[in-house]
Tab-separated table of C-alpha atoms and ligand atoms in Angstrom:
chain	number	residue	atom	x	y	z
A	1	MET	CA	-42.234	-21.030	22.339
A	2	LYS	CA	-39.503	-22.236	20.003
A	3	ASN	CA	-39.780	-19.007	17.997
A	4	ILE	CA	-39.318	-16.826	21.059
A	5	LEU	CA	-36.181	-18.743	21.948
A	6	LEU	CA	-34.794	-18.213	18.438
A	7	ILE	CA	-35.489	-14.478	18.606
A	8	CYS	CA	-33.719	-14.271	21.969
A	9	ILE	CA	-30.663	-16.092	20.602
A	10	SER	CA	-30.429	-13.879	17.536
A	11	LEU	CA	-30.751	-10.720	19.642
A	12	VAL	CA	-27.800	-11.864	21.763
A	13	LEU	CA	-25.747	-12.668	18.654
A	14	LEU	CA	-26.563	-9.290	17.075
A	15	SER	CA	-25.524	-7.340	20.145
A	16	CYS	CA	-22.193	-9.199	20.277
A	17	LYS	CA	-21.533	-8.334	16.650
A	18	GLY	CA	-22.311	-4.657	17.308
A	19	ASN	CA	-19.774	-4.457	20.114
A	20	ALA	CA	-17.072	-6.196	18.086
A	21	GLN	CA	-17.432	-3.735	15.216
A	22	LYS	CA	-17.106	-0.754	17.535
A	23	SER	CA	-13.832	-1.940	19.033
A	24	ASP	CA	-12.402	-2.812	15.561
A	25	LYS	CA	-12.876	0.771	14.432
A	26	LYS	CA	-11.099	2.158	17.481
A	27	GLU	CA	-7.994	0.028	16.895
A	28	SER	CA	-7.517	0.910	13.215
A	29	SER	CA	-8.125	4.665	13.497
A	30	ALA	CA	-4.423	5.414	12.856
A	31	TYR	CA	-5.144	5.639	9.103
A	32	LYS	CA	-7.611	7.962	7.390
A	33	VAL	CA	-8.792	5.172	5.096
A	34	THR	CA	-9.620	1.971	6.976
A	35	LYS	CA	-11.368	-1.125	5.682
A	36	THR	CA	-11.829	-4.639	6.953
A	37	GLU	CA	-9.650	-7.358	5.454
A	38	ALA	CA	-12.780	-8.703	3.701
A	39	GLU	CA	-13.402	-5.296	2.117
A	40	TRP	CA	-9.784	-5.036	0.941
A	41	LYS	CA	-9.993	-8.567	-0.480
A	42	ALA	CA	-13.097	-7.616	-2.443
A	43	GLN	CA	-11.484	-4.441	-3.817
A	44	LEU	CA	-7.986	-5.709	-4.660
A	45	THR	CA	-6.747	-8.511	-6.924
A	46	PRO	CA	-5.016	-11.422	-5.115
A	47	ILE	CA	-1.488	-10.117	-5.923
A	48	GLU	CA	-2.443	-6.549	-4.920
A	49	TYR	CA	-3.855	-7.860	-1.632
A	50	TYR	CA	-0.729	-9.974	-1.034
A	51	VAL	CA	1.580	-6.955	-1.502
A	52	LEU	CA	-0.488	-4.116	0.010
A	53	ARG	CA	-2.097	-5.929	2.953
A	54	GLU	CA	0.319	-8.805	3.653
A	55	GLU	CA	3.623	-7.023	2.916
A	56	GLY	CA	4.391	-9.390	0.056
A	57	THR	CA	6.765	-8.675	-2.825
A	58	GLU	CA	5.923	-9.055	-6.511
A	59	ARG	CA	8.368	-10.966	-8.730
A	60	ALA	CA	11.095	-8.734	-10.243
A	61	PHE	CA	10.558	-7.517	-13.823
A	62	THR	CA	6.828	-8.363	-13.738
A	63	SER	CA	5.412	-4.828	-13.430
A	64	PRO	CA	4.591	-2.945	-16.648
A	65	LEU	CA	5.356	0.233	-14.650
A	66	ASN	CA	8.997	-0.832	-14.469
A	67	SER	CA	9.641	0.501	-17.982
A	68	ASN	CA	7.099	3.325	-17.827
A	69	TYR	CA	8.759	6.741	-18.229
A	70	LYS	CA	5.718	8.811	-19.194
A	71	GLU	CA	5.102	12.029	-17.264
A	72	GLY	CA	2.599	11.663	-14.465
A	73	THR	CA	1.923	10.639	-10.905
A	74	TYR	CA	1.979	7.250	-9.217
A	75	VAL	CA	-0.897	6.910	-6.771
A	76	CYS	CA	-1.759	4.241	-4.189
A	77	LYS	CA	-3.634	1.317	-5.821
A	78	ALA	CA	-5.759	0.962	-2.691
A	79	CYS	CA	-6.786	4.559	-1.900
A	80	ASN	CA	-5.551	6.799	-4.794
A	81	THR	CA	-3.218	8.936	-2.651
A	82	PRO	CA	-0.384	10.445	-4.800
A	83	LEU	CA	2.847	8.725	-3.672
A	84	PHE	CA	5.577	9.244	-6.297
A	85	LYS	CA	6.222	11.527	-9.288
A	86	SER	CA	7.525	10.469	-12.708
A	87	GLU	CA	10.413	12.983	-12.575
A	88	HIS	CA	11.821	11.124	-9.564
A	89	LYS	CA	11.720	7.680	-11.228
A	90	PHE	CA	14.960	6.081	-12.366
A	91	ASP	CA	16.110	2.741	-13.758
A	92	SER	CA	17.730	0.926	-10.844
A	93	GLY	CA	18.120	-2.299	-12.840
A	94	THR	CA	16.500	-4.251	-9.992
A	95	GLY	CA	13.272	-5.083	-11.808
A	96	TRP	CA	11.074	-2.954	-9.546
A	97	PRO	CA	9.869	0.618	-10.170
A	98	SER	CA	12.383	2.851	-8.370
A	99	PHE	CA	12.231	6.459	-7.217
A	100	ASP	CA	14.812	8.724	-5.571
A	101	ARG	CA	12.199	10.383	-3.345
A	102	GLU	CA	8.560	10.076	-2.240
A	103	ILE	CA	5.789	12.681	-2.135
A	104	LYS	CA	6.390	13.962	1.378
A	105	ASP	CA	3.878	13.121	4.121
A	106	ASN	CA	1.963	10.703	1.839
A	107	VAL	CA	4.439	7.891	2.413
A	108	ALA	CA	5.249	6.642	5.922
A	109	PHE	CA	8.163	4.525	7.099
A	110	SER	CA	8.297	1.745	9.657
A	111	SER	CA	10.800	1.940	12.444
A	112	GLY	CA	13.446	-0.746	12.436
A	113	GLY	CA	14.755	-2.399	9.293
A	114	SER	CA	18.366	-2.145	8.178
A	115	GLU	CA	20.485	-0.771	5.357
A	116	TYR	CA	20.737	-4.281	3.902
A	117	TYR	CA	17.034	-5.210	4.036
A	118	GLY	CA	15.805	-1.630	3.657
A	119	ILE	CA	13.309	0.371	5.680
A	120	GLU	CA	9.696	-0.663	5.071
A	121	GLU	CA	7.497	2.033	3.541
A	122	HIS	CA	3.727	2.251	3.220
A	123	CYS	CA	0.911	4.569	2.189
A	124	ALA	CA	0.366	7.111	4.984
A	125	VAL	CA	-3.389	7.245	4.280
A	126	CYS	CA	-4.431	3.571	4.143
A	127	GLY	CA	-1.343	1.789	5.524
A	128	GLY	CA	-0.885	-0.303	2.348
A	129	HIS	CA	2.641	-1.765	2.015
A	130	LEU	CA	4.600	-0.304	-0.921
A	131	GLY	CA	8.173	-1.561	-0.691
A	132	HIS	CA	11.468	-0.598	0.936
A	133	VAL	CA	13.889	2.333	0.818
A	134	PHE	CA	17.663	1.787	0.541
A	135	ASN	CA	20.643	4.137	0.707
A	136	ASP	CA	22.165	3.084	-2.639
A	137	GLY	CA	20.170	5.450	-4.883
A	138	PRO	CA	21.553	8.035	-7.333
A	139	LYS	CA	24.315	10.006	-5.573
A	140	SER	CA	23.676	13.011	-7.854
A	141	THR	CA	20.215	13.519	-6.291
A	142	THR	CA	19.051	12.088	-2.938
A	143	GLY	CA	21.122	8.897	-2.631
A	144	LYS	CA	17.877	7.050	-1.836
A	145	ARG	CA	16.361	4.147	-3.736
A	146	HIS	CA	12.677	3.611	-3.079
A	147	CYS	CA	12.142	0.072	-4.353
A	148	ILE	CA	8.394	-0.146	-4.939
A	149	ASN	CA	6.052	-2.966	-5.958
A	150	GLY	CA	4.367	-1.965	-9.229
A	151	VAL	CA	1.107	-3.684	-8.217
A	152	ALA	CA	0.832	-1.292	-5.246
A	153	LEU	CA	0.771	1.675	-7.647
A	154	LYS	CA	-1.556	3.113	-10.268
A	155	PHE	CA	-0.083	5.486	-12.875
A	156	ILE	CA	-2.022	8.651	-13.744
A	157	PRO	CA	-0.618	10.295	-16.940
A	158	LYS	CA	-0.054	14.048	-16.638
A	159	ASN	CA	-2.876	15.217	-18.897
A	160	GLU	CA	-5.645	13.019	-17.500
B	1	ZN	ZN1	-3.168	4.080	0.205
């Protein structure tokens, strides 16, 4: 009798779990790549998770990509979508990897923000937070400064 009761309880619990998962998927369908927070935590290092999933900011001058001027592409650390190109990188002196433009349609921007605090930008495929864009970039090109967290990026050298 006790066993039957246990089976009944676990069936109820299982069906609740099934429903919850269905509704989660519906809500996060805005991005092509969606994972649960637990899955992201398992995939990313703590600092990558803090920046990409919690909109954190890495400490200035900590990213090795800051002084990287090799030819290649910067892709999303979370989902490998190409986000920035080496030819658009410049030394802003801020301590964060900086670009004068993004790879169009692969980077999305949040509404709101201001010129002072910048407009938030994130990967258009997985929604991972990248950094902010400001209007004080190189005047000779776009005038934009995409101030990006190095831990949100992975560099792929041109010939690999
Ligand atoms: Zn991504």
